[in-house]
Short mmCIF file of C-alpha atoms and ligand atoms in Angstrom, two decimals:
data_model
loop_
_atom_site.label_atom_id
_atom_site.label_comp_id
_atom_site.label_asym_id
_atom_site.label_seq_id
_atom_site.Cartn_x
_atom_site.Cartn_y
_atom_site.Cartn_z
CA UNK A 1 0.56 -2.47 24.71
CA UNK A 2 -0.94 -5.47 22.96
CA UNK A 3 -1.97 -4.59 19.40
CA UNK A 4 -3.69 -6.81 16.85
CA UNK A 5 -3.45 -5.78 13.19
CA UNK A 6 -6.18 -7.16 10.95
CA UNK A 7 -5.51 -6.72 7.24
CA UNK A 8 -5.76 -8.31 3.82
CA UNK A 9 -2.04 -7.89 2.98
CA UNK A 10 1.36 -8.04 4.67
CA UNK A 11 4.74 -7.70 2.93
CA UNK A 12 6.41 -9.69 1.61
CA UNK A 13 4.17 -12.70 2.07
CA UNK A 14 0.92 -11.32 0.64
CA UNK A 15 1.56 -8.11 -1.24
CA UNK A 16 -0.34 -6.27 -3.92
CA UNK A 17 0.73 -2.71 -3.12
CA UNK A 18 1.66 -0.25 -0.39
CA UNK A 19 -0.85 -1.60 2.15
CA UNK A 20 1.34 -4.68 2.54
CA UNK A 21 4.46 -2.59 3.25
CA UNK A 22 2.57 -0.56 5.84
CA UNK A 23 1.30 -3.59 7.75
CA UNK A 24 4.76 -5.08 7.97
CA UNK A 25 6.68 -1.84 8.58
CA UNK A 26 4.33 -0.33 11.14
CA UNK A 27 4.10 -3.62 13.08
CA UNK A 28 7.86 -3.85 13.20
CA UNK A 29 8.22 -0.28 14.43
CA UNK A 30 5.57 -0.81 17.12
CA UNK A 31 7.46 -3.88 18.35
CA UNK A 32 10.74 -1.97 18.42
CA UNK A 33 8.91 0.49 20.66
CA UNK A 34 8.17 -2.30 23.10
CA UNK A 35 4.65 -3.29 22.07
CA UNK A 36 3.38 -6.77 21.41
CA UNK A 37 1.96 -7.00 17.88
CA UNK A 38 0.09 -9.85 16.20
CA UNK A 39 -1.16 -9.77 12.63
CA UNK A 40 -4.23 -11.64 11.38
CA UNK A 41 -4.43 -12.41 7.65
CA UNK A 42 -6.42 -14.70 5.36
CA UNK A 43 -4.52 -17.83 4.37
CA UNK A 44 -4.37 -17.33 0.62
CA UNK A 45 -3.15 -20.13 -1.62
CA UNK A 46 -1.06 -17.67 -3.65
CA UNK A 47 0.99 -16.29 -0.75
CA UNK A 48 4.78 -16.43 -0.88
CA UNK A 49 5.07 -19.26 1.64
CA UNK A 50 8.86 -19.20 1.48
CA UNK A 51 8.69 -16.02 3.59
CA UNK A 52 6.82 -17.73 6.46
CA UNK A 53 8.96 -19.43 9.07
CA UNK A 54 7.69 -22.25 11.25
CA UNK A 55 4.22 -22.32 9.78
CA UNK A 56 2.03 -24.61 11.87
CA UNK A 57 -1.62 -25.25 12.52
CA UNK A 58 -2.55 -23.87 15.94
CA UNK A 59 -6.31 -24.26 15.86
CA UNK A 60 -8.12 -27.11 14.13
CA UNK A 61 -11.68 -26.29 14.84
CA UNK A 62 -12.65 -22.66 14.65
CA UNK A 63 -16.34 -22.49 13.70
CA UNK A 64 -17.31 -19.14 12.24
CA UNK A 65 -20.99 -18.14 12.04
CA UNK A 66 -21.93 -17.41 8.45
CA UNK A 67 -25.61 -17.08 7.54
CA UNK A 68 -27.44 -19.76 9.50
CA UNK A 69 -24.51 -22.12 9.45
CA UNK A 70 -21.02 -22.24 10.79
CA UNK A 71 -17.97 -22.51 8.56
CA UNK A 72 -15.17 -24.75 9.73
CA UNK A 73 -11.78 -22.97 9.75
CA UNK A 74 -8.22 -23.80 10.71
CA UNK A 75 -5.83 -21.19 11.98
CA UNK A 76 -2.09 -21.26 11.29
CA UNK A 77 0.72 -19.37 12.96
CA UNK A 78 4.08 -18.43 11.49
CA UNK A 79 6.74 -15.73 11.56
CA UNK A 80 6.99 -13.42 8.58
CA UNK A 81 10.50 -12.03 9.03
CA UNK A 82 9.98 -12.06 12.82
CA UNK A 83 6.45 -10.65 12.77
CA UNK A 84 3.89 -12.88 14.44
CA UNK A 85 1.20 -13.74 11.93
CA UNK A 86 -1.99 -15.82 12.17
CA UNK A 87 -3.55 -17.08 8.97
CA UNK A 88 -7.21 -18.04 8.81
CA UNK A 89 -8.12 -20.86 6.45
CA UNK A 90 -11.82 -21.51 5.86
CA UNK A 91 -12.74 -25.02 4.72
CA UNK A 92 -15.53 -23.84 2.52
CA UNK A 93 -16.73 -25.23 -0.80
CA UNK A 94 -16.42 -21.69 -2.08
CA UNK A 95 -12.63 -21.66 -1.74
CA UNK A 96 -12.76 -18.15 -0.33
CA UNK A 97 -9.00 -17.59 -0.34
CA UNK A 98 -7.85 -20.36 -2.69
CA UNK A 99 -8.25 -18.62 -6.00
CA UNK A 100 -4.76 -17.77 -7.15
CA UNK A 101 -5.40 -14.02 -6.80
CA UNK A 102 -5.84 -11.76 -3.79
CA UNK A 103 -8.59 -9.56 -5.20
CA UNK A 104 -10.74 -9.16 -8.26
CA UNK A 105 -13.48 -11.75 -7.67
CA UNK A 106 -17.21 -11.02 -7.92
CA UNK A 107 -17.71 -11.95 -4.24
CA UNK A 108 -14.78 -10.01 -2.73
CA UNK A 109 -17.12 -8.21 -0.33
CA UNK A 110 -18.38 -11.55 1.00
CA UNK A 111 -14.89 -13.02 1.23
CA UNK A 112 -13.58 -10.19 3.36
CA UNK A 113 -16.76 -9.76 5.40
CA UNK A 114 -16.28 -13.38 6.34
CA UNK A 115 -12.65 -12.69 7.18
CA UNK A 116 -13.74 -9.90 9.59
CA UNK A 117 -16.11 -12.21 11.42
CA UNK A 118 -13.56 -15.01 11.47
CA UNK A 119 -10.84 -12.74 12.90
CA UNK A 120 -13.03 -11.68 15.81
CA UNK A 121 -14.28 -15.20 16.41
CA UNK A 122 -10.66 -16.35 16.52
CA UNK A 123 -9.73 -13.63 19.00
CA UNK A 124 -12.64 -14.49 21.24
CA UNK A 125 -12.02 -18.22 21.07
CA UNK A 126 -8.35 -17.79 21.98
CA UNK A 127 -9.15 -15.15 24.62
CA UNK A 128 -7.03 -12.45 23.08
CA UNK A 129 -7.65 -9.14 24.77
CA UNK A 130 -5.62 -6.53 22.90
CA UNK A 131 -5.76 -2.93 23.97
CA UNK A 132 -5.88 -1.95 20.29
CA UNK A 133 -7.25 -3.53 17.15
CA UNK A 134 -5.85 -1.73 14.13
CA UNK A 135 -7.63 -2.51 10.89
CA UNK A 136 -7.12 -1.30 7.37
CA UNK A 137 -9.14 -0.38 4.28
CA UNK A 138 -12.60 -1.58 3.24
CA UNK A 139 -11.71 -5.26 3.60
CA UNK A 140 -11.70 -4.92 7.39
CA UNK A 141 -14.31 -2.16 7.75
CA UNK A 142 -16.75 -4.54 9.43
CA UNK A 143 -14.36 -5.34 12.28
CA UNK A 144 -15.39 -2.40 14.51
CA UNK A 145 -19.05 -2.88 13.61
CA UNK A 146 -18.94 -6.53 14.65
CA UNK A 147 -16.86 -5.73 17.72
CA UNK A 148 -19.16 -3.08 19.09
CA UNK A 149 -22.47 -4.67 18.09
CA UNK A 150 -21.77 -8.38 18.71
CA UNK A 151 -18.48 -9.24 20.37
CA UNK A 152 -18.63 -6.54 23.03
CA UNK A 153 -21.68 -8.37 24.38
CA UNK A 154 -19.77 -11.64 24.31
CA UNK A 155 -17.08 -10.28 26.60
CA UNK A 156 -14.73 -8.38 24.28
CA UNK A 157 -15.11 -5.08 26.06
CA UNK A 158 -11.47 -4.17 26.15
CA UNK A 159 -10.17 -3.30 22.66
CA UNK A 160 -10.31 0.11 21.05
CA UNK A 161 -10.21 0.31 17.27
CA UNK A 162 -7.98 2.41 15.05
CA UNK A 163 -8.95 2.26 11.36
CA UNK A 164 -6.65 3.37 8.54
CA UNK A 165 -7.83 4.42 5.09
CA UNK A 166 -5.25 3.58 2.44
CA UNK A 167 -7.28 4.34 -0.67
CA UNK A 168 -10.75 5.88 -0.89
CA UNK A 169 -11.28 4.64 -4.43
CA UNK A 170 -12.12 1.18 -3.13
CA UNK A 171 -14.81 1.28 -0.45
CA UNK A 172 -16.52 -2.10 -0.54
CA UNK A 173 -19.95 -0.90 -1.68
CA UNK A 174 -22.19 -3.94 -1.66
CA UNK A 175 -25.64 -5.36 -0.92
CA UNK A 176 -27.13 -5.40 2.55
CA UNK A 177 -27.27 -9.21 2.44
CA UNK A 178 -23.62 -9.13 3.53
CA UNK A 179 -24.74 -7.91 6.93
CA UNK A 180 -27.05 -10.86 7.49
CA UNK A 181 -24.30 -13.13 6.30
CA UNK A 182 -22.01 -12.07 9.15
CA UNK A 183 -24.75 -11.96 11.78
CA UNK A 184 -25.67 -8.26 11.78
CA UNK A 185 -29.34 -9.11 11.33
CA UNK A 186 -31.05 -5.82 11.91
CA UNK A 187 -30.23 -4.52 8.44
CA UNK A 188 -32.66 -1.57 8.69
CA UNK A 189 -30.60 -0.27 11.59
CA UNK A 190 -27.42 -0.28 9.51
CA UNK A 191 -28.99 0.97 6.28
CA UNK A 192 -29.07 4.45 7.70
CA UNK A 193 -27.17 7.60 6.68
CA UNK A 194 -25.47 7.75 10.07
CA UNK A 195 -24.25 4.18 9.83
CA UNK A 196 -23.37 2.00 6.82
CA UNK A 197 -25.69 3.28 4.09
CA UNK A 198 -23.70 4.29 1.02
CA UNK A 199 -23.81 8.04 0.43
CA UNK A 200 -24.54 7.63 -3.31
CA UNK A 201 -26.69 4.52 -3.43
CA UNK A 202 -29.28 4.41 -0.67
CA UNK A 203 -30.01 0.71 -1.10
CA UNK A 204 -26.34 -0.31 -0.74
CA UNK A 205 -24.05 -0.54 2.25
CA UNK A 206 -20.51 0.80 2.34
CA UNK A 207 -18.04 -1.26 4.35
CA UNK A 208 -15.45 1.52 4.56
CA UNK A 209 -18.08 3.88 5.92
CA UNK A 210 -18.80 1.29 8.60
CA UNK A 211 -15.15 1.34 9.57
CA UNK A 212 -15.13 5.14 9.76
CA UNK A 213 -18.34 5.45 11.78
CA UNK A 214 -17.66 2.67 14.29
CA UNK A 215 -13.93 3.08 14.97
CA UNK A 216 -12.53 5.05 17.87
CA UNK A 217 -10.03 6.77 15.60
CA UNK A 218 -9.59 6.99 11.84
CA UNK A 219 -6.36 7.80 10.08
CA UNK A 220 -5.27 8.09 6.51
CA UNK A 221 -1.78 7.86 5.12
CA UNK A 222 -0.71 11.49 4.64
CA UNK A 223 -1.86 14.89 5.93
CA UNK A 224 -2.46 16.23 2.41
CA UNK A 225 -4.63 13.23 1.46
CA UNK A 226 -6.58 13.64 4.72
CA UNK A 227 -7.45 17.12 3.60
CA UNK A 228 -8.20 16.11 -0.01
CA UNK A 229 -10.58 13.30 0.88
CA UNK A 230 -12.53 15.49 3.27
CA UNK A 231 -12.81 18.51 0.99
CA UNK A 232 -12.61 17.37 -2.67
CA UNK A 233 -14.06 14.68 -4.93
CA UNK A 234 -11.11 12.44 -3.93
CA UNK A 235 -13.33 11.33 -1.05
CA UNK A 236 -15.43 9.43 -3.63
CA UNK A 237 -18.58 10.24 -1.64
CA UNK A 238 -17.17 9.80 1.87
CA UNK A 239 -15.98 13.40 2.31
CA UNK A 240 -19.07 14.39 4.27
CA UNK A 241 -18.83 11.33 6.52
CA UNK A 242 -15.20 12.15 7.28
CA UNK A 243 -16.10 15.76 7.96
CA UNK A 244 -18.76 14.66 10.43
CA UNK A 245 -16.18 12.48 12.17
CA UNK A 246 -13.34 15.02 11.85
CA UNK A 247 -12.75 15.06 15.61
CA UNK A 248 -11.43 11.54 15.44
CA UNK A 249 -9.74 11.76 12.04
CA UNK A 250 -6.21 12.72 10.93
CA UNK A 251 -3.42 12.04 8.45
CA UNK A 252 -0.23 10.24 9.49
CA UNK A 253 2.42 10.03 6.79
CA UNK A 254 3.48 6.45 6.07
CA UNK A 255 7.07 5.44 6.50
CA UNK A 256 9.17 2.79 4.81
CA UNK A 257 11.09 0.02 6.47
CA UNK A 258 14.78 0.93 6.23
CA UNK A 259 15.76 -2.63 7.04
CA UNK A 260 14.16 -3.73 3.82
CA UNK A 261 14.45 -0.65 1.61
CA UNK A 262 18.00 0.48 2.13
CA UNK A 263 20.70 0.77 -0.54
CA UNK A 264 23.41 0.24 2.09
CA UNK A 265 22.32 -3.24 3.14
CA UNK A 266 19.91 -4.43 0.43
CA UNK A 267 20.70 -8.06 -0.39
CA UNK A 268 18.73 -7.93 -3.64
CA UNK A 269 21.23 -5.64 -5.35
CA UNK A 270 24.81 -6.50 -6.36
CA UNK A 271 26.40 -3.22 -5.18
CA UNK A 272 25.50 -1.66 -1.84
CA UNK A 273 26.07 2.07 -1.52
CA UNK A 274 25.29 5.12 0.59
CA UNK A 275 25.83 8.85 0.46
CA UNK A 276 29.59 8.43 0.87
CA UNK A 277 29.88 5.68 -1.70
CA UNK A 278 27.34 6.86 -4.24
CA UNK A 279 29.39 5.83 -7.25
CA UNK A 280 28.64 2.18 -6.52
CA UNK A 281 25.04 2.95 -7.50
CA UNK A 282 26.21 2.90 -11.11
CA UNK A 283 27.30 -0.72 -10.81
CA UNK A 284 23.62 -1.44 -10.25
CA UNK A 285 22.75 0.60 -13.33
CA UNK A 286 25.06 -1.63 -15.39
CA UNK A 287 23.57 -4.74 -13.83
CA UNK A 288 20.03 -3.52 -14.56
CA UNK A 289 20.97 -2.89 -18.18
CA UNK A 290 22.50 -6.32 -18.53
CA UNK A 291 19.56 -8.03 -16.93
CA UNK A 292 16.99 -6.22 -19.09
CA UNK A 293 19.11 -6.23 -22.26
CA UNK A 294 19.36 -2.46 -22.48
CA UNK A 295 22.33 -0.99 -24.29
CA UNK A 296 25.21 0.58 -22.33
CA UNK A 297 25.19 4.23 -23.21
CA UNK A 298 25.64 7.63 -21.59
CA UNK A 299 21.95 8.13 -20.83
CA UNK A 300 19.78 8.38 -17.72
CA UNK A 301 17.33 5.58 -16.92
CA UNK A 302 13.83 6.72 -16.07
CA UNK A 303 11.66 4.11 -14.33
CA UNK A 304 8.10 3.40 -13.28
CA UNK A 305 7.25 0.78 -10.64
CA UNK A 306 3.69 0.27 -9.54
CA UNK A 307 0.23 -1.08 -10.06
CA UNK A 308 -1.07 -0.32 -13.55
CA UNK A 309 -4.25 1.37 -12.40
CA UNK A 310 -5.97 4.46 -13.81
CA UNK A 311 -5.20 6.15 -10.50
CA UNK A 312 -1.52 6.05 -11.47
CA UNK A 313 -1.97 8.08 -14.67
CA UNK A 314 -1.61 5.33 -17.28
CA UNK A 315 -1.73 7.66 -20.27
CA UNK A 316 1.02 9.77 -18.68
CA UNK A 317 3.16 6.71 -18.02
CA UNK A 318 2.86 5.82 -21.69
CA UNK A 319 3.63 9.40 -22.66
CA UNK A 320 6.68 9.39 -20.39
CA UNK A 321 8.03 6.28 -22.16
CA UNK A 322 7.93 7.93 -25.58
CA UNK A 323 9.09 11.29 -24.27
CA UNK A 324 12.06 9.63 -22.59
CA UNK A 325 13.03 7.72 -25.74
CA UNK A 326 12.75 10.88 -27.86
CA UNK A 327 14.91 12.82 -25.40
CA UNK A 328 17.95 10.54 -25.15
CA UNK A 329 16.85 8.56 -22.09
CA UNK A 330 16.18 4.91 -21.38
CA UNK A 331 12.96 3.69 -19.79
CA UNK A 332 12.16 0.73 -17.55
CA UNK A 333 8.66 -0.20 -16.39
CA UNK A 334 7.65 -2.82 -13.83
CA UNK A 335 3.93 -3.09 -13.29
CA UNK A 336 0.89 -5.28 -13.31
CA UNK A 337 -2.85 -4.96 -13.24
CA UNK A 338 -5.82 -7.10 -12.29
CA UNK A 339 -7.68 -5.52 -15.21
CA UNK A 340 -7.28 -7.63 -18.36
CA UNK A 341 -7.75 -4.69 -20.71
CA UNK A 342 -5.01 -2.69 -19.00
CA UNK A 343 -2.68 -5.69 -19.03
CA UNK A 344 -3.38 -6.30 -22.73
CA UNK A 345 -2.72 -2.66 -23.47
CA UNK A 346 0.70 -2.76 -21.84
CA UNK A 347 1.53 -6.11 -23.44
CA UNK A 348 0.80 -4.53 -26.80
CA UNK A 349 3.06 -1.60 -25.93
CA UNK A 350 5.73 -4.05 -24.84
CA UNK A 351 5.57 -5.88 -28.18
CA UNK A 352 5.74 -2.58 -30.04
CA UNK A 353 8.91 -1.57 -28.15
CA UNK A 354 10.43 -4.99 -27.87
CA UNK A 355 13.38 -4.37 -30.17
CA UNK A 356 14.20 -0.97 -28.73
CA UNK A 357 17.55 -1.24 -26.90
CA UNK A 358 16.63 1.74 -24.69
CA UNK A 359 13.41 0.40 -23.26
CA UNK A 360 12.14 -2.54 -21.25
CA UNK A 361 8.61 -3.15 -20.00
CA UNK A 362 8.23 -5.93 -17.44
CA UNK A 363 4.58 -6.83 -16.97
CA UNK A 364 4.13 -8.69 -13.71
CA UNK A 365 4.94 -8.50 -10.01
CA UNK A 366 8.59 -8.99 -9.11
CA UNK A 367 9.85 -7.84 -5.72
CA UNK A 368 13.51 -8.61 -6.38
CA UNK A 369 13.59 -6.82 -9.72
CA UNK A 370 11.91 -3.83 -8.05
CA UNK A 371 14.92 -3.48 -5.71
CA UNK A 372 17.37 -3.52 -8.63
CA UNK A 373 15.33 -0.90 -10.51
CA UNK A 374 15.19 1.42 -7.48
CA UNK A 375 18.97 1.09 -7.22
CA UNK A 376 19.82 1.20 -10.93
CA UNK A 377 17.52 3.94 -12.24
CA UNK A 378 18.32 7.66 -12.20
CA UNK A 379 14.74 8.92 -11.98
CA UNK A 380 11.35 7.50 -11.02
CA UNK A 381 8.10 8.89 -12.40
CA UNK A 382 4.85 8.89 -10.40
CA UNK A 383 2.30 10.88 -12.42
CA UNK A 384 -0.72 9.89 -10.29
CA UNK A 385 -4.18 11.39 -10.53
CA UNK A 386 -4.33 10.91 -6.77
CA UNK A 387 -1.90 9.27 -4.37
CA UNK A 388 -2.87 8.65 -0.73
CA UNK A 389 0.77 8.47 0.38
CA UNK A 390 2.87 6.73 -2.23
CA UNK A 391 5.80 4.63 -1.18
CA UNK A 392 7.66 4.46 -4.47
CA UNK A 393 8.92 8.06 -4.16
CA UNK A 394 10.11 7.39 -0.60
CA UNK A 395 11.92 4.21 -1.63
CA UNK A 396 13.38 5.90 -4.71
CA UNK A 397 14.85 8.68 -2.57
CA UNK A 398 16.51 6.22 -0.24
CA UNK A 399 18.23 4.74 -3.30
CA UNK A 400 19.33 8.14 -4.64
CA UNK A 401 16.82 7.95 -7.49
CA UNK A 402 15.13 11.28 -8.23
CA UNK A 403 11.32 11.22 -8.00
CA UNK A 404 9.30 13.11 -10.62
CA UNK A 405 5.79 13.36 -9.23
CA UNK A 406 2.45 15.02 -9.60
CA UNK A 407 1.49 17.48 -6.88
CA UNK A 408 -1.13 15.41 -5.05
CA UNK A 409 -1.67 13.59 -1.73
CA UNK A 410 1.41 12.17 -0.04
CA UNK A 411 3.55 13.08 -3.06
CA UNK A 412 3.00 16.76 -2.16
CA UNK A 413 3.97 16.06 1.44
CA UNK A 414 7.27 14.38 0.59
CA UNK A 415 8.74 15.66 -2.72
CA UNK A 416 10.02 19.23 -3.01
CA UNK A 417 10.77 20.64 -6.43
CA UNK A 418 14.38 21.33 -7.40
CA UNK A 419 13.50 24.64 -9.02
CA UNK A 420 10.38 25.98 -7.38
CA UNK A 421 10.06 24.58 -3.85
CA UNK A 422 9.80 27.17 -1.14
CA UNK A 423 12.83 25.64 0.59
CA UNK A 424 16.61 25.99 0.55
CA UNK A 425 18.30 23.81 -2.09
CA UNK A 426 19.57 21.25 0.40
CA UNK A 427 15.94 20.39 1.28
CA UNK A 428 14.85 19.93 -2.31
CA UNK A 429 14.69 16.36 -3.51
CA UNK A 430 12.85 15.93 -6.83
CA UNK A 431 10.58 17.37 -9.49
CA UNK A 432 6.91 18.20 -9.10
CA UNK A 433 4.21 19.14 -11.62
CA UNK A 434 0.63 20.28 -11.09
CA UNK A 435 -1.43 19.52 -14.16
CA UNK A 436 -2.60 15.99 -14.83
CA UNK A 437 -1.79 16.12 -18.53
CA UNK A 438 1.09 15.62 -20.96
CA UNK A 439 2.22 19.25 -20.79
CA UNK A 440 2.37 19.05 -17.00
CA UNK A 441 4.43 15.88 -17.05
CA UNK A 442 6.77 17.23 -19.72
CA UNK A 443 7.39 20.40 -17.71
CA UNK A 444 8.96 18.29 -14.96
CA UNK A 445 10.61 15.63 -17.12
CA UNK A 446 12.20 18.27 -19.32
CA UNK A 447 13.79 19.99 -16.30
CA UNK A 448 14.96 16.72 -14.74
CA UNK A 449 16.56 15.43 -17.94
CA UNK A 450 18.14 18.84 -18.53
CA UNK A 451 19.65 18.81 -15.06
CA UNK A 452 21.05 15.28 -15.56
CA UNK A 453 22.79 16.25 -18.82
CA UNK A 454 23.80 19.84 -18.13
CA UNK A 455 24.38 20.03 -14.37
CA UNK A 456 25.49 16.61 -13.17
CA UNK A 457 26.96 18.03 -9.95
CA UNK A 458 23.64 19.63 -9.00
CA UNK A 459 21.78 16.47 -9.99
CA UNK A 460 24.04 14.53 -7.64
CA UNK A 461 23.36 17.00 -4.85
CA UNK A 462 19.65 16.49 -5.37
CA UNK A 463 20.15 12.72 -5.09
CA UNK A 464 22.00 13.17 -1.81
CA UNK A 465 19.34 15.55 -0.47
CA UNK A 466 16.74 12.84 -0.98
CA UNK A 467 18.92 10.17 0.63
CA UNK A 468 19.28 12.35 3.72
CA UNK A 469 15.56 12.56 4.42
CA UNK A 470 14.28 10.33 7.19
CA UNK A 471 11.13 8.69 5.87
CA UNK A 472 11.46 5.70 8.17
CA UNK A 473 8.68 4.46 10.48
CA UNK A 474 10.27 6.24 13.42
CA UNK A 475 8.13 9.36 13.37
CA UNK A 476 4.85 7.73 12.18
CA UNK A 477 5.38 5.00 14.79
CA UNK A 478 5.42 7.67 17.49
CA UNK A 479 2.22 9.20 16.08
CA UNK A 480 0.41 5.87 16.11
CA UNK A 481 1.42 5.13 19.69
CA UNK A 482 0.05 8.55 20.66
CA UNK A 483 -3.21 7.79 18.88
CA UNK A 484 -3.49 4.39 20.58
CA UNK A 485 -2.87 5.97 23.99
CA UNK A 486 -5.40 8.69 23.26
CA UNK A 487 -8.20 6.25 22.43
CA UNK A 488 -7.40 3.99 25.36
CA UNK A 489 -8.05 6.78 27.81
P1 ADP B 1 -0.14 1.49 -4.02
O1 ADP B 1 -0.36 1.20 -2.58
O2 ADP B 1 -1.14 2.42 -4.62
O3 ADP B 1 0.03 0.25 -4.83
P2 ADP B 1 2.42 2.59 -3.14
O4 ADP B 1 3.37 3.52 -3.82
O5 ADP B 1 1.88 3.02 -1.83
O6 ADP B 1 1.25 2.30 -4.17
O7 ADP B 1 3.13 1.17 -2.90
C1 ADP B 1 3.58 0.39 -3.95
C2 ADP B 1 4.45 -0.73 -3.41
O8 ADP B 1 4.27 -1.89 -4.23
C3 ADP B 1 5.93 -0.42 -3.46
O9 ADP B 1 6.59 -1.19 -2.48
C4 ADP B 1 6.31 -0.91 -4.87
O10 ADP B 1 7.69 -1.18 -4.96
C5 ADP B 1 5.48 -2.17 -4.94
N1 ADP B 1 5.09 -2.63 -6.28
C6 ADP B 1 4.06 -2.17 -7.03
N2 ADP B 1 3.98 -2.84 -8.19
C7 ADP B 1 4.98 -3.74 -8.18
C8 ADP B 1 5.43 -4.75 -9.11
N3 ADP B 1 4.82 -4.93 -10.28
N4 ADP B 1 6.47 -5.52 -8.76
C9 ADP B 1 7.11 -5.32 -7.57
N5 ADP B 1 6.75 -4.40 -6.67
C10 ADP B 1 5.69 -3.62 -6.96
#
């Protein structure tokens, strides 16, 4: 099968969060299964170009309709760790993708609406006829709308569209002018409850809703989250739309790429280890301490890696830091935010704790350090308000690091409490708490720290249980191929 992925991120070249890992990992798995996969991305100035091999311009003169004009674009091709990627570069005075940041600009909706139109224009111009177009999140929600209302009539009758929702908090709610911008002129037609009209604001359009309504199949990234967004306020207004389209909607748990996230072969850590050589993990703990100037002491290291977003439970992360320090643990945080206030807040916290030999806060994005933390830490906290799938707990488990998570979304689907899970002990792999408050978090942290100090043998068993789980792309890859086959029929 020929599959084209259209997305705003792809690891490790353009990564903000889990979306990037999914685009890379799923594409790789689909290729292993014998499919031909191409990925279309914007050509951002801030990408990690050192991860693109053989980058070359393959199209000099792509003209993309935008309002009444056409924008001149170039298209580049390169391999991102063997994945075939096309990068679209608009030569516009507005520097759509040359802004030093992936997201967070006032005209993000316009930037990515343009990217949708440009991707389809590129496919038509180069006569690509994939069986499947797989697009992701609000940034590419207009792809199926443009395909079925414009490009189908220009000869692109072949592709079916699978659309994956990675996070319902960001839906691309914007003005209807965006539609005219990309050539969907009959705005009255789209500003309708059954199409793109936002469910809260009747004068706005919702790009994610467009993706849901127009695609042949819609997935989200875990079964539990699929249920939550259809039946609770986690749908942020799209629950009803999903319910109406429930016959073409389901949750497929994300995987992680075990070529990249694997303690046995990871080149970013000094000591490789597996279940049979677990003691080497502690060489990484020493290395992490040295690198972050933490003291060597008989204490567990608790870590947090992730975006610093309210979704992630910022007040609970802060609480966990102080709780850990009070309870004879060390704490390491690696995180960043596009929100200045949140960044300032964590910088202040960092300054306050700067001289503490048991704590290090690293504010920023650092892929290599992330690998060392997964390998060197003993526990990883993920106290999210909501979590569509969550990859950090899956990665942590592969590195024998115990996840301590809130009972929500994909965290519920993948972490099974050491004390209370309805499973035999050998299937338990972490600590889970229900309530999104300090007491809830403490109930799990307290048990985890107690186990580390008082029952090291059991703690080690729990680590091994987690390492034995198969959260690779193998099973989700199979699911996606089934979905693609289903919508092709
Ligand atoms: P989300 O998609 O909500 O950001 P996920 O848990 O699905 O959360 O994915 C997070 C991914 O991003 C993981 O691969 C994690 O290691 C990585 N990550 C997040 N923040 C950072 C950071 N500051 N530095 C390095 N990697 C990070």
